[in-house]
Amino acid sequence: MTNSLPNELRDTMRAAIRLEYWNLFWTATIVVVMGLVMGQSETMKTAWVEDTLGVVPPIMFLIAARMELTGKRSKRFPFGFERVNGLGFFVAAVALTAVGLLLLYNAATALVAAEHATVGSIVLFGHDLWLGWLMIAAQLYSLVPPMLIGRKELPLAEKLNDKLLHTDALMNKANWLTGAAGLAGIVGLGLGWWWADSVAAAIISIDVISDGVKALRSSTAELVDGSPRALSGPELSGDALALEERLRSEFPSATIRLRETGRLIRAEVHGVHPPCEPRHPRHYWPRGKERAWRLAQVSFVPPDQE
């Protein structure tokens, strides 16, 4: 029995897998560097947690990709593992949202309690060095790999129609906000503004929550057989809207139902008899044929004769 992944996507998927392994490697170096210099700074702790959390999407993607590439359709899994990517997307969304809320709570608690974080000094090569300089250097380093990897991930995510990979790409590209907030918090501590550290941590956590909520809405819609959603948010997919219009133009009296199973779309046409001549589902795809692989099934449900 065949695999779940369309043949047209196999080379692109392997390229995405290689990129995600590099993503994990560079994220690991960032986590180590940030952990070594974070000290008592709430900003650095929050940024470190966000960077650590950044391994969740690539790990989930690699697991899902492995199952899509090698998993076979069977009696137990007649549709293969088409939805495993959507499941990974949901797990990553839950983790993002939960940790973001926890980070925001910690930052708000520190502000209410008026906790005065301090950034001390260390002895390096016989000289006293303000730890804040190392924190700033670590924050600057943490910006570069995610921005470069995020730019490479986006076209692959669009070609694969992979929400999990796309979310990871947006998180990586948006890391400049985390870095900017972290830098502001550290500089603020250096200037004696005790509240700057917690405010910067709160800004980072709000960004994490925003990413998590968007991903959670989109992933939940797929798991409950909602209409296909766009890559970048919970809005309806442009592909799905065009497909519905295409089917409605040929079957105007029918009720059209679309759902998404991972990166694929399945359509049901209710209230009409199927065409006399057999047609492959891709016949109904409304746009360029290079994306026709998205339409995996078109089923017809005749009108009730009772």
PDB file of C-alpha atoms in Angstrom:
ATOM      1  CA  MET A   1       0.000   0.000   0.000  1.00  0.00           C
ATOM      2  CA  THR A   2       1.201   3.521  -0.784  1.00  0.00           C
ATOM      3  CA  ASN A   3       2.505   6.214   1.515  1.00  0.00           C
ATOM      4  CA  SER A   4       0.511   9.256   2.621  1.00  0.00           C
ATOM      5  CA  LEU A   5       2.704  11.906   0.990  1.00  0.00           C
ATOM      6  CA  PRO A   6       2.027  12.821  -2.673  1.00  0.00           C
ATOM      7  CA  ASN A   7       4.965  11.906  -4.918  1.00  0.00           C
ATOM      8  CA  GLU A   8       5.376  15.525  -6.089  1.00  0.00           C
ATOM      9  CA  LEU A   9       6.328  16.596  -2.577  1.00  0.00           C
ATOM     10  CA  ARG A  10       8.962  14.028  -1.672  1.00  0.00           C
ATOM     11  CA  ASP A  11      12.038  16.002  -2.756  1.00  0.00           C
ATOM     12  CA  THR A  12      10.703  19.166  -1.126  1.00  0.00           C
ATOM     13  CA  MET A  13       9.947  17.258   2.065  1.00  0.00           C
ATOM     14  CA  ARG A  14      13.495  15.883   2.209  1.00  0.00           C
ATOM     15  CA  ALA A  15      14.869  19.423   1.782  1.00  0.00           C
ATOM     16  CA  ALA A  16      12.641  20.607   4.635  1.00  0.00           C
ATOM     17  CA  ILE A  17      13.832  17.728   6.833  1.00  0.00           C
ATOM     18  CA  ARG A  18      17.487  18.679   6.256  1.00  0.00           C
ATOM     19  CA  LEU A  19      16.719  22.307   7.083  1.00  0.00           C
ATOM     20  CA  GLU A  20      14.911  21.363  10.300  1.00  0.00           C
ATOM     21  CA  TYR A  21      17.900  19.330  11.482  1.00  0.00           C
ATOM     22  CA  TRP A  22      20.042  22.445  10.999  1.00  0.00           C
ATOM     23  CA  ASN A  23      17.351  24.413  12.799  1.00  0.00           C
ATOM     24  CA  LEU A  24      17.601  22.104  15.811  1.00  0.00           C
ATOM     25  CA  PHE A  25      21.395  22.353  15.822  1.00  0.00           C
ATOM     26  CA  TRP A  26      21.491  26.148  15.797  1.00  0.00           C
ATOM     27  CA  THR A  27      18.650  26.408  18.316  1.00  0.00           C
ATOM     28  CA  ALA A  28      20.595  24.133  20.654  1.00  0.00           C
ATOM     29  CA  THR A  29      23.629  26.430  20.464  1.00  0.00           C
ATOM     30  CA  ILE A  30      21.422  29.455  21.223  1.00  0.00           C
ATOM     31  CA  VAL A  31      19.853  27.712  24.233  1.00  0.00           C
ATOM     32  CA  VAL A  32      23.309  26.887  25.612  1.00  0.00           C
ATOM     33  CA  VAL A  33      24.672  30.416  25.087  1.00  0.00           C
ATOM     34  CA  MET A  34      21.585  32.081  26.598  1.00  0.00           C
ATOM     35  CA  GLY A  35      21.592  29.675  29.544  1.00  0.00           C
ATOM     36  CA  LEU A  36      25.214  30.452  30.377  1.00  0.00           C
ATOM     37  CA  VAL A  37      24.663  34.206  30.742  1.00  0.00           C
ATOM     38  CA  MET A  38      21.010  34.668  31.815  1.00  0.00           C
ATOM     39  CA  GLY A  39      21.791  35.295  35.504  1.00  0.00           C
ATOM     40  CA  GLN A  40      18.802  36.689  37.467  1.00  0.00           C
ATOM     41  CA  SER A  41      17.307  38.625  34.564  1.00  0.00           C
ATOM     42  CA  GLU A  42      13.608  37.860  33.990  1.00  0.00           C
ATOM     43  CA  THR A  43      14.014  38.964  30.368  1.00  0.00           C
ATOM     44  CA  MET A  44      16.837  36.507  29.749  1.00  0.00           C
ATOM     45  CA  LYS A  45      14.970  33.696  31.509  1.00  0.00           C
ATOM     46  CA  THR A  46      11.884  34.322  29.377  1.00  0.00           C
ATOM     47  CA  ALA A  47      13.907  34.564  26.162  1.00  0.00           C
ATOM     48  CA  TRP A  48      15.726  31.351  27.131  1.00  0.00           C
ATOM     49  CA  VAL A  49      12.418  29.530  27.698  1.00  0.00           C
ATOM     50  CA  GLU A  50      11.107  30.793  24.338  1.00  0.00           C
ATOM     51  CA  ASP A  51      14.271  29.620  22.585  1.00  0.00           C
ATOM     52  CA  THR A  52      14.018  26.235  24.314  1.00  0.00           C
ATOM     53  CA  LEU A  53      10.372  26.027  23.289  1.00  0.00           C
ATOM     54  CA  GLY A  54      11.514  26.692  19.722  1.00  0.00           C
ATOM     55  CA  VAL A  55      12.642  23.058  19.408  1.00  0.00           C
ATOM     56  CA  VAL A  56       9.043  21.793  19.712  1.00  0.00           C
ATOM     57  CA  PRO A  57       7.818  22.674  16.163  1.00  0.00           C
ATOM     58  CA  PRO A  58      10.878  21.240  14.340  1.00  0.00           C
ATOM     59  CA  ILE A  59      10.818  18.061  16.433  1.00  0.00           C
ATOM     60  CA  MET A  60       7.104  17.585  15.773  1.00  0.00           C
ATOM     61  CA  PHE A  61       7.673  18.299  12.073  1.00  0.00           C
ATOM     62  CA  LEU A  62      10.473  15.716  11.831  1.00  0.00           C
ATOM     63  CA  ILE A  63       8.339  13.061  13.530  1.00  0.00           C
ATOM     64  CA  ALA A  64       5.357  13.804  11.281  1.00  0.00           C
ATOM     65  CA  ALA A  65       7.504  13.920   8.136  1.00  0.00           C
ATOM     66  CA  ARG A  66       9.052  10.566   8.979  1.00  0.00           C
ATOM     67  CA  MET A  67       5.621   8.989   9.362  1.00  0.00           C
ATOM     68  CA  GLU A  68       4.336  10.563   6.129  1.00  0.00           C
ATOM     69  CA  LEU A  69       7.356   9.390   4.135  1.00  0.00           C
ATOM     70  CA  THR A  70       7.613   5.851   5.497  1.00  0.00           C
ATOM     71  CA  GLY A  71       4.205   5.049   6.996  1.00  0.00           C
ATOM     72  CA  LYS A  72       2.042   2.766   4.869  1.00  0.00           C
ATOM     73  CA  ARG A  73      -1.716   2.681   4.534  1.00  0.00           C
ATOM     74  CA  SER A  74      -3.118  -0.339   6.341  1.00  0.00           C
ATOM     75  CA  LYS A  75      -6.319  -1.842   7.661  1.00  0.00           C
ATOM     76  CA  ARG A  76      -5.789   0.025  10.926  1.00  0.00           C
ATOM     77  CA  PHE A  77      -4.872   3.270   9.166  1.00  0.00           C
ATOM     78  CA  PRO A  78      -6.699   3.239   5.805  1.00  0.00           C
ATOM     79  CA  PHE A  79      -5.852   6.889   5.128  1.00  0.00           C
ATOM     80  CA  GLY A  80      -2.217   6.400   6.110  1.00  0.00           C
ATOM     81  CA  PHE A  81      -0.844   9.224   8.223  1.00  0.00           C
ATOM     82  CA  GLU A  82      -2.242  12.207   6.358  1.00  0.00           C
ATOM     83  CA  ARG A  83      -3.298  13.892   9.594  1.00  0.00           C
ATOM     84  CA  VAL A  84      -0.156  13.293  11.607  1.00  0.00           C
ATOM     85  CA  ASN A  85       1.179  16.714  10.566  1.00  0.00           C
ATOM     86  CA  GLY A  86      -2.039  18.309  11.828  1.00  0.00           C
ATOM     87  CA  LEU A  87      -1.679  16.456  15.129  1.00  0.00           C
ATOM     88  CA  GLY A  88       1.893  17.729  15.487  1.00  0.00           C
ATOM     89  CA  PHE A  89       0.656  21.227  14.687  1.00  0.00           C
ATOM     90  CA  PHE A  90      -1.931  20.949  17.473  1.00  0.00           C
ATOM     91  CA  VAL A  91       0.633  19.705  20.021  1.00  0.00           C
ATOM     92  CA  ALA A  92       3.009  22.566  19.164  1.00  0.00           C
ATOM     93  CA  ALA A  93       0.148  25.088  19.413  1.00  0.00           C
ATOM     94  CA  VAL A  94      -0.869  23.848  22.869  1.00  0.00           C
ATOM     95  CA  ALA A  95       2.742  24.005  24.076  1.00  0.00           C
ATOM     96  CA  LEU A  96       3.204  27.531  22.714  1.00  0.00           C
ATOM     97  CA  THR A  97       0.019  28.858  24.292  1.00  0.00           C
ATOM     98  CA  ALA A  98       0.545  27.204  27.680  1.00  0.00           C
ATOM     99  CA  VAL A  99       4.151  28.321  28.075  1.00  0.00           C
ATOM    100  CA  GLY A 100       3.317  31.843  26.853  1.00  0.00           C
ATOM    101  CA  LEU A 101       0.638  32.168  29.542  1.00  0.00           C
ATOM    102  CA  LEU A 102       3.042  30.891  32.186  1.00  0.00           C
ATOM    103  CA  LEU A 103       5.732  33.370  31.120  1.00  0.00           C
ATOM    104  CA  LEU A 104       3.233  36.241  31.181  1.00  0.00           C
ATOM    105  CA  TYR A 105       2.116  35.239  34.668  1.00  0.00           C
ATOM    106  CA  ASN A 106       5.704  35.203  35.917  1.00  0.00           C
ATOM    107  CA  ALA A 107       6.420  38.627  34.403  1.00  0.00           C
ATOM    108  CA  ALA A 108       3.227  40.144  35.817  1.00  0.00           C
ATOM    109  CA  THR A 109       3.947  38.672  39.247  1.00  0.00           C
ATOM    110  CA  ALA A 110       7.431  40.185  39.221  1.00  0.00           C
ATOM    111  CA  LEU A 111       6.002  43.603  38.302  1.00  0.00           C
ATOM    112  CA  VAL A 112       3.328  43.512  41.006  1.00  0.00           C
ATOM    113  CA  ALA A 113       5.851  42.400  43.614  1.00  0.00           C
ATOM    114  CA  ALA A 114       8.274  45.105  42.398  1.00  0.00           C
ATOM    115  CA  GLU A 115      11.121  42.615  42.246  1.00  0.00           C
ATOM    116  CA  HIS A 116      14.423  44.376  41.622  1.00  0.00           C
ATOM    117  CA  ALA A 117      16.523  42.112  39.448  1.00  0.00           C
ATOM    118  CA  THR A 118      20.228  42.826  39.358  1.00  0.00           C
ATOM    119  CA  VAL A 119      22.890  42.164  36.755  1.00  0.00           C
ATOM    120  CA  GLY A 120      26.218  41.535  38.401  1.00  0.00           C
ATOM    121  CA  SER A 121      29.772  41.284  37.154  1.00  0.00           C
ATOM    122  CA  ILE A 122      32.095  38.392  36.433  1.00  0.00           C
ATOM    123  CA  VAL A 123      35.852  38.142  36.315  1.00  0.00           C
ATOM    124  CA  LEU A 124      37.042  37.427  32.778  1.00  0.00           C
ATOM    125  CA  PHE A 125      40.779  37.217  31.990  1.00  0.00           C
ATOM    126  CA  GLY A 126      41.536  39.029  35.227  1.00  0.00           C
ATOM    127  CA  HIS A 127      39.132  41.919  34.585  1.00  0.00           C
ATOM    128  CA  ASP A 128      35.693  42.683  36.025  1.00  0.00           C
ATOM    129  CA  LEU A 129      33.085  42.596  33.256  1.00  0.00           C
ATOM    130  CA  TRP A 130      29.441  43.629  33.560  1.00  0.00           C
ATOM    131  CA  LEU A 131      27.380  40.531  32.802  1.00  0.00           C
ATOM    132  CA  GLY A 132      24.954  42.675  30.817  1.00  0.00           C
ATOM    133  CA  TRP A 133      27.467  42.934  27.969  1.00  0.00           C
ATOM    134  CA  LEU A 134      27.518  39.148  27.642  1.00  0.00           C
ATOM    135  CA  MET A 135      23.710  39.094  27.780  1.00  0.00           C
ATOM    136  CA  ILE A 136      23.533  41.635  24.954  1.00  0.00           C
ATOM    137  CA  ALA A 137      26.019  39.620  22.887  1.00  0.00           C
ATOM    138  CA  ALA A 138      23.983  36.452  23.500  1.00  0.00           C
ATOM    139  CA  GLN A 139      20.768  38.202  22.475  1.00  0.00           C
ATOM    140  CA  LEU A 140      22.370  39.462  19.254  1.00  0.00           C
ATOM    141  CA  TYR A 141      23.663  35.976  18.466  1.00  0.00           C
ATOM    142  CA  SER A 142      20.189  34.510  19.091  1.00  0.00           C
ATOM    143  CA  LEU A 143      18.751  36.704  16.314  1.00  0.00           C
ATOM    144  CA  VAL A 144      20.896  35.593  13.391  1.00  0.00           C
ATOM    145  CA  PRO A 145      20.271  31.827  12.875  1.00  0.00           C
ATOM    146  CA  PRO A 146      16.456  32.010  13.297  1.00  0.00           C
ATOM    147  CA  MET A 147      16.140  34.869  10.818  1.00  0.00           C
ATOM    148  CA  LEU A 148      18.174  33.027   8.169  1.00  0.00           C
ATOM    149  CA  ILE A 149      16.441  29.680   8.738  1.00  0.00           C
ATOM    150  CA  GLY A 150      12.997  31.297   8.830  1.00  0.00           C
ATOM    151  CA  ARG A 151      13.555  32.843   5.396  1.00  0.00           C
ATOM    152  CA  LYS A 152      14.438  29.417   3.989  1.00  0.00           C
ATOM    153  CA  GLU A 153      11.521  27.674   5.681  1.00  0.00           C
ATOM    154  CA  LEU A 154       8.757  29.886   4.286  1.00  0.00           C
ATOM    155  CA  PRO A 155       8.944  28.842   0.593  1.00  0.00           C
ATOM    156  CA  LEU A 156       9.193  25.173   1.610  1.00  0.00           C
ATOM    157  CA  ALA A 157       6.173  25.517   3.899  1.00  0.00           C
ATOM    158  CA  GLU A 158       4.140  27.143   1.126  1.00  0.00           C
ATOM    159  CA  LYS A 159       5.074  24.468  -1.404  1.00  0.00           C
ATOM    160  CA  LEU A 160       4.231  21.679   1.074  1.00  0.00           C
ATOM    161  CA  ASN A 161       1.216  23.545   2.464  1.00  0.00           C
ATOM    162  CA  ASP A 162       2.644  22.671   5.875  1.00  0.00           C
ATOM    163  CA  LYS A 163       1.152  24.703   8.746  1.00  0.00           C
ATOM    164  CA  LEU A 164       3.586  23.295  11.277  1.00  0.00           C
ATOM    165  CA  LEU A 165       6.615  24.293   9.214  1.00  0.00           C
ATOM    166  CA  HIS A 166       5.021  27.651   8.382  1.00  0.00           C
ATOM    167  CA  THR A 167       4.413  28.436  12.070  1.00  0.00           C
ATOM    168  CA  ASP A 168       8.027  27.560  12.847  1.00  0.00           C
ATOM    169  CA  ALA A 169       9.179  29.842  10.013  1.00  0.00           C
ATOM    170  CA  LEU A 170       7.124  32.778  11.305  1.00  0.00           C
ATOM    171  CA  MET A 171       8.409  32.222  14.837  1.00  0.00           C
ATOM    172  CA  ASN A 172      11.971  32.216  13.578  1.00  0.00           C
ATOM    173  CA  LYS A 173      11.505  35.333  11.452  1.00  0.00           C
ATOM    174  CA  ALA A 174       9.775  37.157  14.313  1.00  0.00           C
ATOM    175  CA  ASN A 175      12.601  36.478  16.767  1.00  0.00           C
ATOM    176  CA  TRP A 176      13.865  40.015  16.217  1.00  0.00           C
ATOM    177  CA  LEU A 177      11.025  41.154  18.492  1.00  0.00           C
ATOM    178  CA  THR A 178      12.216  38.858  21.247  1.00  0.00           C
ATOM    179  CA  GLY A 179      15.776  40.062  20.768  1.00  0.00           C
ATOM    180  CA  ALA A 180      14.766  43.740  20.714  1.00  0.00           C
ATOM    181  CA  ALA A 181      12.654  43.341  23.862  1.00  0.00           C
ATOM    182  CA  GLY A 182      15.444  41.421  25.569  1.00  0.00           C
ATOM    183  CA  LEU A 183      18.036  44.032  24.677  1.00  0.00           C
ATOM    184  CA  ALA A 184      15.761  46.812  25.959  1.00  0.00           C
ATOM    185  CA  GLY A 185      15.225  44.968  29.227  1.00  0.00           C
ATOM    186  CA  ILE A 186      18.937  44.443  29.824  1.00  0.00           C
ATOM    187  CA  VAL A 187      19.820  48.044  28.959  1.00  0.00           C
ATOM    188  CA  GLY A 188      17.004  49.189  31.231  1.00  0.00           C
ATOM    189  CA  LEU A 189      18.460  47.213  34.123  1.00  0.00           C
ATOM    190  CA  GLY A 190      21.835  48.764  33.421  1.00  0.00           C
ATOM    191  CA  LEU A 191      20.239  52.222  33.680  1.00  0.00           C
ATOM    192  CA  GLY A 192      18.603  51.343  36.987  1.00  0.00           C
ATOM    193  CA  TRP A 193      15.052  50.867  35.668  1.00  0.00           C
ATOM    194  CA  TRP A 194      14.037  47.813  37.700  1.00  0.00           C
ATOM    195  CA  TRP A 195      10.714  47.449  35.880  1.00  0.00           C
ATOM    196  CA  ALA A 196      12.249  47.287  32.381  1.00  0.00           C
ATOM    197  CA  ASP A 197      13.262  43.646  32.836  1.00  0.00           C
ATOM    198  CA  SER A 198       9.754  42.403  33.658  1.00  0.00           C
ATOM    199  CA  VAL A 199       8.089  44.597  31.014  1.00  0.00           C
ATOM    200  CA  ALA A 200      10.383  43.183  28.321  1.00  0.00           C
ATOM    201  CA  ALA A 201       9.629  39.653  29.541  1.00  0.00           C
ATOM    202  CA  ALA A 202       5.883  40.385  29.336  1.00  0.00           C
ATOM    203  CA  ILE A 203       6.253  41.646  25.736  1.00  0.00           C
ATOM    204  CA  ILE A 204       8.044  38.444  24.748  1.00  0.00           C
ATOM    205  CA  SER A 205       5.408  36.278  26.422  1.00  0.00           C
ATOM    206  CA  ILE A 206       2.544  38.147  24.699  1.00  0.00           C
ATOM    207  CA  ASP A 207       4.225  37.453  21.342  1.00  0.00           C
ATOM    208  CA  VAL A 208       4.445  33.748  22.248  1.00  0.00           C
ATOM    209  CA  ILE A 209       0.751  33.684  23.258  1.00  0.00           C
ATOM    210  CA  SER A 210      -0.277  35.381  20.006  1.00  0.00           C
ATOM    211  CA  ASP A 211       1.560  32.757  17.931  1.00  0.00           C
ATOM    212  CA  GLY A 212       0.101  29.974  20.056  1.00  0.00           C
ATOM    213  CA  VAL A 213      -3.517  31.144  19.874  1.00  0.00           C
ATOM    214  CA  LYS A 214      -3.402  31.558  16.078  1.00  0.00           C
ATOM    215  CA  ALA A 215      -1.912  28.094  15.676  1.00  0.00           C
ATOM    216  CA  LEU A 216      -4.388  26.615  18.161  1.00  0.00           C
ATOM    217  CA  ARG A 217      -7.413  28.003  16.306  1.00  0.00           C
ATOM    218  CA  SER A 218      -6.187  26.704  12.962  1.00  0.00           C
ATOM    219  CA  SER A 219      -5.112  23.265  14.217  1.00  0.00           C
ATOM    220  CA  THR A 220      -8.351  22.741  16.167  1.00  0.00           C
ATOM    221  CA  ALA A 221     -10.410  23.574  13.064  1.00  0.00           C
ATOM    222  CA  GLU A 222      -8.645  20.796  11.153  1.00  0.00           C
ATOM    223  CA  LEU A 223      -9.081  18.204  13.903  1.00  0.00           C
ATOM    224  CA  VAL A 224     -12.860  18.813  14.063  1.00  0.00           C
ATOM    225  CA  ASP A 225     -13.257  18.686  10.260  1.00  0.00           C
ATOM    226  CA  GLY A 226     -13.650  22.419   9.796  1.00  0.00           C
ATOM    227  CA  SER A 227     -13.217  24.038   6.402  1.00  0.00           C
ATOM    228  CA  PRO A 228      -9.555  24.189   5.306  1.00  0.00           C
ATOM    229  CA  ARG A 229      -7.696  27.100   6.878  1.00  0.00           C
ATOM    230  CA  ALA A 230      -4.986  29.371   5.506  1.00  0.00           C
ATOM    231  CA  LEU A 231      -1.333  28.706   6.233  1.00  0.00           C
ATOM    232  CA  SER A 232      -0.804  31.875   8.240  1.00  0.00           C
ATOM    233  CA  GLY A 233      -3.943  31.937  10.400  1.00  0.00           C
ATOM    234  CA  PRO A 234      -7.469  30.742  11.122  1.00  0.00           C
ATOM    235  CA  GLU A 235      -8.956  32.402   8.006  1.00  0.00           C
ATOM    236  CA  LEU A 236     -10.436  30.158   5.310  1.00  0.00           C
ATOM    237  CA  SER A 237      -7.941  28.881   2.754  1.00  0.00           C
ATOM    238  CA  GLY A 238      -7.892  30.595  -0.630  1.00  0.00           C
ATOM    239  CA  ASP A 239      -7.443  27.184  -2.284  1.00  0.00           C
ATOM    240  CA  ALA A 240     -10.571  25.897  -0.528  1.00  0.00           C
ATOM    241  CA  LEU A 241     -12.669  28.912  -1.481  1.00  0.00           C
ATOM    242  CA  ALA A 242     -11.619  28.583  -5.131  1.00  0.00           C
ATOM    243  CA  LEU A 243     -12.343  24.835  -5.085  1.00  0.00           C
ATOM    244  CA  GLU A 244     -15.793  25.378  -3.594  1.00  0.00           C
ATOM    245  CA  GLU A 245     -16.562  27.938  -6.310  1.00  0.00           C
ATOM    246  CA  ARG A 246     -15.330  25.531  -8.990  1.00  0.00           C
ATOM    247  CA  LEU A 247     -17.531  22.669  -7.726  1.00  0.00           C
ATOM    248  CA  ARG A 248     -20.523  24.936  -7.264  1.00  0.00           C
ATOM    249  CA  SER A 249     -20.237  26.184 -10.848  1.00  0.00           C
ATOM    250  CA  GLU A 250     -20.502  22.612 -12.151  1.00  0.00           C
ATOM    251  CA  PHE A 251     -23.024  21.395  -9.568  1.00  0.00           C
ATOM    252  CA  PRO A 252     -25.083  24.510  -8.686  1.00  0.00           C
ATOM    253  CA  SER A 253     -27.795  22.626  -6.793  1.00  0.00           C
ATOM    254  CA  ALA A 254     -25.356  20.685  -4.608  1.00  0.00           C
ATOM    255  CA  THR A 255     -24.186  21.257  -1.071  1.00  0.00           C
ATOM    256  CA  ILE A 256     -20.388  21.404  -0.992  1.00  0.00           C
ATOM    257  CA  ARG A 257     -18.473  20.263   2.072  1.00  0.00           C
ATOM    258  CA  LEU A 258     -14.700  20.543   2.314  1.00  0.00           C
ATOM    259  CA  ARG A 259     -12.379  19.322   5.021  1.00  0.00           C
ATOM    260  CA  GLU A 260      -8.633  19.143   5.454  1.00  0.00           C
ATOM    261  CA  THR A 261      -6.607  16.075   6.365  1.00  0.00           C
ATOM    262  CA  GLY A 262      -3.126  17.371   6.975  1.00  0.00           C
ATOM    263  CA  ARG A 263      -1.988  19.062   3.773  1.00  0.00           C
ATOM    264  CA  LEU A 264      -4.726  17.431   1.654  1.00  0.00           C
ATOM    265  CA  ILE A 265      -8.323  18.500   0.945  1.00  0.00           C
ATOM    266  CA  ARG A 266     -11.270  16.110   0.677  1.00  0.00           C
ATOM    267  CA  ALA A 267     -14.536  17.278  -0.894  1.00  0.00           C
ATOM    268  CA  GLU A 268     -18.075  15.966  -0.606  1.00  0.00           C
ATOM    269  CA  VAL A 269     -20.747  16.974  -3.131  1.00  0.00           C
ATOM    270  CA  HIS A 270     -24.195  16.335  -1.620  1.00  0.00           C
ATOM    271  CA  GLY A 271     -27.502  16.226  -3.462  1.00  0.00           C
ATOM    272  CA  VAL A 272     -26.375  15.283  -6.983  1.00  0.00           C
ATOM    273  CA  HIS A 273     -25.479  12.113  -8.867  1.00  0.00           C
ATOM    274  CA  PRO A 274     -21.825  11.664  -9.909  1.00  0.00           C
ATOM    275  CA  PRO A 275     -20.894  12.360 -13.540  1.00  0.00           C
ATOM    276  CA  CYS A 276     -21.349   9.483 -15.961  1.00  0.00           C
ATOM    277  CA  GLU A 277     -17.702   9.452 -16.991  1.00  0.00           C
ATOM    278  CA  PRO A 278     -15.086   8.716 -14.299  1.00  0.00           C
ATOM    279  CA  ARG A 279     -12.941  11.685 -13.314  1.00  0.00           C
ATOM    280  CA  HIS A 280      -9.816  11.920 -11.228  1.00  0.00           C
ATOM    281  CA  PRO A 281     -10.211  14.319  -8.267  1.00  0.00           C
ATOM    282  CA  ARG A 282      -7.524  16.562  -9.760  1.00  0.00           C
ATOM    283  CA  HIS A 283      -9.892  17.285 -12.641  1.00  0.00           C
ATOM    284  CA  TYR A 284     -11.808  19.599 -10.305  1.00  0.00           C
ATOM    285  CA  TRP A 285      -8.804  21.556  -9.055  1.00  0.00           C
ATOM    286  CA  PRO A 286      -9.473  25.223  -9.911  1.00  0.00           C
ATOM    287  CA  ARG A 287      -5.946  26.586 -10.031  1.00  0.00           C
ATOM    288  CA  GLY A 288      -2.540  25.668 -11.466  1.00  0.00           C
ATOM    289  CA  LYS A 289      -1.941  21.940 -11.820  1.00  0.00           C
ATOM    290  CA  GLU A 290       1.212  22.172  -9.687  1.00  0.00           C
ATOM    291  CA  ARG A 291      -1.081  22.419  -6.633  1.00  0.00           C
ATOM    292  CA  ALA A 292      -3.629  19.823  -7.795  1.00  0.00           C
ATOM    293  CA  TRP A 293      -2.088  17.234  -5.459  1.00  0.00           C
ATOM    294  CA  ARG A 294      -3.954  18.982  -2.614  1.00  0.00           C
ATOM    295  CA  LEU A 295      -7.299  17.549  -3.750  1.00  0.00           C
ATOM    296  CA  ALA A 296      -7.185  13.908  -2.648  1.00  0.00           C
ATOM    297  CA  GLN A 297     -10.859  12.978  -2.989  1.00  0.00           C
ATOM    298  CA  VAL A 298     -14.196  14.145  -4.423  1.00  0.00           C
ATOM    299  CA  SER A 299     -17.162  12.089  -3.225  1.00  0.00           C
ATOM    300  CA  PHE A 300     -20.757  12.350  -4.450  1.00  0.00           C
ATOM    301  CA  VAL A 301     -23.817  11.752  -2.264  1.00  0.00           C
ATOM    302  CA  PRO A 302     -26.985  11.372  -4.427  1.00  0.00           C
ATOM    303  CA  PRO A 303     -30.227  13.028  -3.324  1.00  0.00           C
ATOM    304  CA  ASP A 304     -32.508  11.143  -0.961  1.00  0.00           C
ATOM    305  CA  GLN A 305     -35.052   9.200  -3.025  1.00  0.00           C
ATOM    306  CA  GLU A 306     -37.501   8.541  -0.193  1.00  0.00           C
TER     307      GLU A 306
END
